[in-house]
Coordinates of C-alpha atoms in Angstrom, one line a residue:
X194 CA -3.6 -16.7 -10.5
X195 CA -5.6 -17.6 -7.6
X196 CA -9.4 -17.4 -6.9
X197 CA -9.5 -15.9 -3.6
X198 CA -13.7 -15.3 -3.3
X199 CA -16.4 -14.0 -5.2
X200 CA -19.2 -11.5 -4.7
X201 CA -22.4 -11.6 -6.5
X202 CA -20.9 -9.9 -9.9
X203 CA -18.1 -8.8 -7.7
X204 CA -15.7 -11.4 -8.9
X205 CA -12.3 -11.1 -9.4
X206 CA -8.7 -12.6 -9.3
X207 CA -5.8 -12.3 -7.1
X208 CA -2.4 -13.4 -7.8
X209 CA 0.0 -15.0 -4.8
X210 CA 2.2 -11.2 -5.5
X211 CA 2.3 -7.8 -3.9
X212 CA -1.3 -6.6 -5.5
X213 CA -2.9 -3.0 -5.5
X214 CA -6.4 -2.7 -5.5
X215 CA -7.8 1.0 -6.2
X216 CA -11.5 2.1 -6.3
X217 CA -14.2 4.7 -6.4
X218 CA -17.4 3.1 -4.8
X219 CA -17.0 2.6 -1.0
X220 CA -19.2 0.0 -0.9
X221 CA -17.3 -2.8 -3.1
X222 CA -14.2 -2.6 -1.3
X223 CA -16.2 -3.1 2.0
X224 CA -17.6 -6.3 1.1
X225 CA -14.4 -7.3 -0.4
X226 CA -12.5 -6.5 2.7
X227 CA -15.4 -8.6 4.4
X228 CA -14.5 -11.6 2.6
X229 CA -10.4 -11.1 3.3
X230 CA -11.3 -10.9 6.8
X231 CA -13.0 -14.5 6.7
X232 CA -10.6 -16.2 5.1
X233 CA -8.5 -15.5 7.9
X234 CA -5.8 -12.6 6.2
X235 CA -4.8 -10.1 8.7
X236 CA -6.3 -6.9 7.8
X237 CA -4.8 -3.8 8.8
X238 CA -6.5 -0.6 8.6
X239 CA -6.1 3.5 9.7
X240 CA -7.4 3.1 13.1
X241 CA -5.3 4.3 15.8
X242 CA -4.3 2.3 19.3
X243 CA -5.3 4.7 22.0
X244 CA -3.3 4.8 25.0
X245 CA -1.6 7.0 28.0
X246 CA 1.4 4.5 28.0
X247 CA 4.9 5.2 26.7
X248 CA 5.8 4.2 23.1
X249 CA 7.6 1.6 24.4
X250 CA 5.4 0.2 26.9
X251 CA 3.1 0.8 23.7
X252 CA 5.3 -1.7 21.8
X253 CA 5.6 -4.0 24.4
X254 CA 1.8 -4.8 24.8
X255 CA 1.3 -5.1 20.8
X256 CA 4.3 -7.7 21.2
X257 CA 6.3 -5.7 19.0
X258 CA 10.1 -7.3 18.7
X259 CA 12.0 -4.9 20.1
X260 CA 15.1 -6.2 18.3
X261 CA 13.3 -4.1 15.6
X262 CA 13.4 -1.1 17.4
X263 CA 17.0 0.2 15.2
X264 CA 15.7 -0.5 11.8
X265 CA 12.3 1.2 12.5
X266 CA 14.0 4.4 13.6
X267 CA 12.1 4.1 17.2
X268 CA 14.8 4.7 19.9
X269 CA 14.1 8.3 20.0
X270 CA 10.4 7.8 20.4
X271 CA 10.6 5.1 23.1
X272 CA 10.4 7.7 26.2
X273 CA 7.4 9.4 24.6
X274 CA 4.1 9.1 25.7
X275 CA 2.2 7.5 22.7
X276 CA -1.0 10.0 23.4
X277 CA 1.8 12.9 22.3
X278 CA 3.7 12.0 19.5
X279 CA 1.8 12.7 15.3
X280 CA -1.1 10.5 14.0
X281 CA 1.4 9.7 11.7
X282 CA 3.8 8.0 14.4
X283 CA 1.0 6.6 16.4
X284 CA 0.0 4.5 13.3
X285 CA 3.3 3.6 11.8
X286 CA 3.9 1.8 15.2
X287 CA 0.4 0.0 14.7
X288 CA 1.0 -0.9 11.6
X289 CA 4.8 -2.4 12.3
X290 CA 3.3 -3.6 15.0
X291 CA 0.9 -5.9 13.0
X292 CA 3.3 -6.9 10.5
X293 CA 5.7 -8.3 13.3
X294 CA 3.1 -10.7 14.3
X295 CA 2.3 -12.6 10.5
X296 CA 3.8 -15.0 8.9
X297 CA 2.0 -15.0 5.9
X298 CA -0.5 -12.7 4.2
X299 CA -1.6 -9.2 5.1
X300 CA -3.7 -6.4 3.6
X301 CA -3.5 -2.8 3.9
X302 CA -7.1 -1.2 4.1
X303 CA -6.2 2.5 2.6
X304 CA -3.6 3.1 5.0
X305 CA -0.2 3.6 3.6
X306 CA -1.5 7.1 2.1
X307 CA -1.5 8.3 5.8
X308 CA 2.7 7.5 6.3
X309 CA 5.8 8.8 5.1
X310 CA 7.8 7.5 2.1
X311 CA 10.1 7.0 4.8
X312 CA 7.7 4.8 6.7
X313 CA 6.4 3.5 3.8
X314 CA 10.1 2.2 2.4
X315 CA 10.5 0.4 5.8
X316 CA 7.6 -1.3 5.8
X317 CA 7.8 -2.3 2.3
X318 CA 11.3 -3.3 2.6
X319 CA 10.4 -5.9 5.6
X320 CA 7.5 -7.4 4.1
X321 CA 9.4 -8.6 1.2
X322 CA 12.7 -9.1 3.2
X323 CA 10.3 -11.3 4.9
X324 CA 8.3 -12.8 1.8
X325 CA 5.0 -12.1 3.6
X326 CA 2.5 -11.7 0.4
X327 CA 0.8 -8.0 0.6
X328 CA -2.3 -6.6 -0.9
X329 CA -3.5 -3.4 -0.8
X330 CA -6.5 -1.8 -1.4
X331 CA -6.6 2.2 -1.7
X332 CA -7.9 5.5 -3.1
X333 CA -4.7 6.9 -3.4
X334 CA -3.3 6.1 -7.3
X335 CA 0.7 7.2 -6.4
X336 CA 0.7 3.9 -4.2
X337 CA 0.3 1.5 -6.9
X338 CA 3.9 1.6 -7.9
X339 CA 4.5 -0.3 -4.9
X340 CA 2.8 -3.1 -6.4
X341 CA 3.4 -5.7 -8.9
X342 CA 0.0 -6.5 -10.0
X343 CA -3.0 -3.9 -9.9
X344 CA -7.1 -4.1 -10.4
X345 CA -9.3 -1.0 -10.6
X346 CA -12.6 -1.9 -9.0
X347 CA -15.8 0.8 -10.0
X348 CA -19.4 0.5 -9.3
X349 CA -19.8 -2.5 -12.3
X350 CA -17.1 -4.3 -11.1
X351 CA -13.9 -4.8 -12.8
X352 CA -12.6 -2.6 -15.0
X353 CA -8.9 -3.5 -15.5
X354 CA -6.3 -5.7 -14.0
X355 CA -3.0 -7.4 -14.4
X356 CA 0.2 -6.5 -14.2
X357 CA 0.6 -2.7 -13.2
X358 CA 2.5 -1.4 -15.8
X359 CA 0.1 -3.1 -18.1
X360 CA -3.2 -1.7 -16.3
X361 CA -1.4 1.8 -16.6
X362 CA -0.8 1.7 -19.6
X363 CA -5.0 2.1 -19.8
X364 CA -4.7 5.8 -19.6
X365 CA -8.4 6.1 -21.4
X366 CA -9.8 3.3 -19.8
X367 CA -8.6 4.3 -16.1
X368 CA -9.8 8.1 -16.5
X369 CA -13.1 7.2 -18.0
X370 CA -13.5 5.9 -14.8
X371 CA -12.4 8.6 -13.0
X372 CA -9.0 7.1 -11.8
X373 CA -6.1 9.3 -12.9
X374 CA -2.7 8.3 -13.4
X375 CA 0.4 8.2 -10.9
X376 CA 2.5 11.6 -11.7
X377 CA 5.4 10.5 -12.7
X378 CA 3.9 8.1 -15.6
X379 CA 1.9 10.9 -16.8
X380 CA 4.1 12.8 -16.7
X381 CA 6.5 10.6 -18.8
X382 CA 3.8 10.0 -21.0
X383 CA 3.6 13.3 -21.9
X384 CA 7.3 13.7 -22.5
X385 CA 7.4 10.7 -24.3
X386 CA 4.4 12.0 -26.7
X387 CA 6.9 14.9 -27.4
X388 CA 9.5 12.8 -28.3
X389 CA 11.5 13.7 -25.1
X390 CA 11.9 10.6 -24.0
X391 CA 11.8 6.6 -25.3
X392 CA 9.7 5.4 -22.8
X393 CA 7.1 5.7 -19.2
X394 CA 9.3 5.7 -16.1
X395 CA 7.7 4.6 -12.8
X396 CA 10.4 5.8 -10.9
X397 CA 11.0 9.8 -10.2
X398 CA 14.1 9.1 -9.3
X399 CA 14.8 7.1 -12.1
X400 CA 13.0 9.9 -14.4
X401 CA 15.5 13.0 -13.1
X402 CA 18.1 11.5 -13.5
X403 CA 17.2 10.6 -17.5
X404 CA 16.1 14.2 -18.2
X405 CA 19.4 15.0 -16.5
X406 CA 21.5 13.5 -18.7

């Protein structure tokens, strides 16, 4: 793994793979964020571009490639004017937006919680089409099965990290902390405690179609 920075105790490791960072004290993930910033990451986060342009004239100034503009779903949007269309929209084009213009390493600052699954597949999907390294740091526990490696930050620190199945499988240490678990392993746990199932699934999909069978 690689040592990205360290604050004070604050220290902790990040490996060069799609990472989830979850937390309950503001404060820490602030100064961590601080620290990406300087080393030059591009840090995207769940502000909103304001504007009374269209969506594409939008586009077009965030030098969005507008080859793009099928695989993102857009051409229905591109008439709009951006100052109409959802929060949800207006940030989905930010956040593509963004991701069009690195090459290399980008973090998410609590902001896939705001999009779709939808929105959230497509952007997914690219970054790793594109082998752009991804970390991202949020307060919402379902988005850590994105993720290949996870750390749960509290107020002392560190409490757990590695790879996310293995940091989940922490049930008592994570909700000591007051960080539950993503629904569908709990809920597997729980059928797997009954003897229903063999094992955790971290898929829903994958887990209906097994109690299906």
């Amino acid at each position: 793994m690689q040592k990205i920075f360290g604050i004070d105790k604050y220290k902790f490791y990040i490996s060069d793979i799609s990472t989830s960072v979850i937390y309950n004290e503001e404060i820490i993930k602030n100064k961590i964020i601080h620290e990406l910033i300087k080393k030059d990451f591009l840090v995207i986060d769940s502000k909103v571009f304001d504007g009374n342009l269209s969506v594409k004239d939008v586009l077009k100034s965030l030098k969005f490639d507008m080859k793009l503009i099928p695989y993102y779903n857009l051409k229905d949007l591109l008439n709009e004017r951006y100052i109409n269309i959802s929060f949800e929209e207006q940030l989905f084009i930010k956040v593509i937006s963004l991701i069009c213009d690195t090459k290399s390493r980008i973090v998410f600052d609590d902001v896939l919680t705001f999009l779709n699954d939808k929105q959230k597949y497509l952007i997914l999907k690219y970054i790793k089409d594109n082998n752009i390294i991804f970390y991202n740091f949020t307060s919402d526990i379902e988005e850590v099965l994105f993720t290949k490696y996870l750390i749960a930050l509290s107020a002392s620190g560190v409490i757990v990290e590695g790879s996310t199945k293995s940091v989940l499988k922490e049930e008592k240490i994570l909700k000591h902390n007051g960080f539950s678990l993503p629904f569908v392993v709990e809920l597997s746990t729980h059928l797997k405690d009954y003897g229903i199932l063999d094992k955790e699934y971290y898929s829903l999909e994958k887990l209906v179609n097994e109690l299906w069978k």
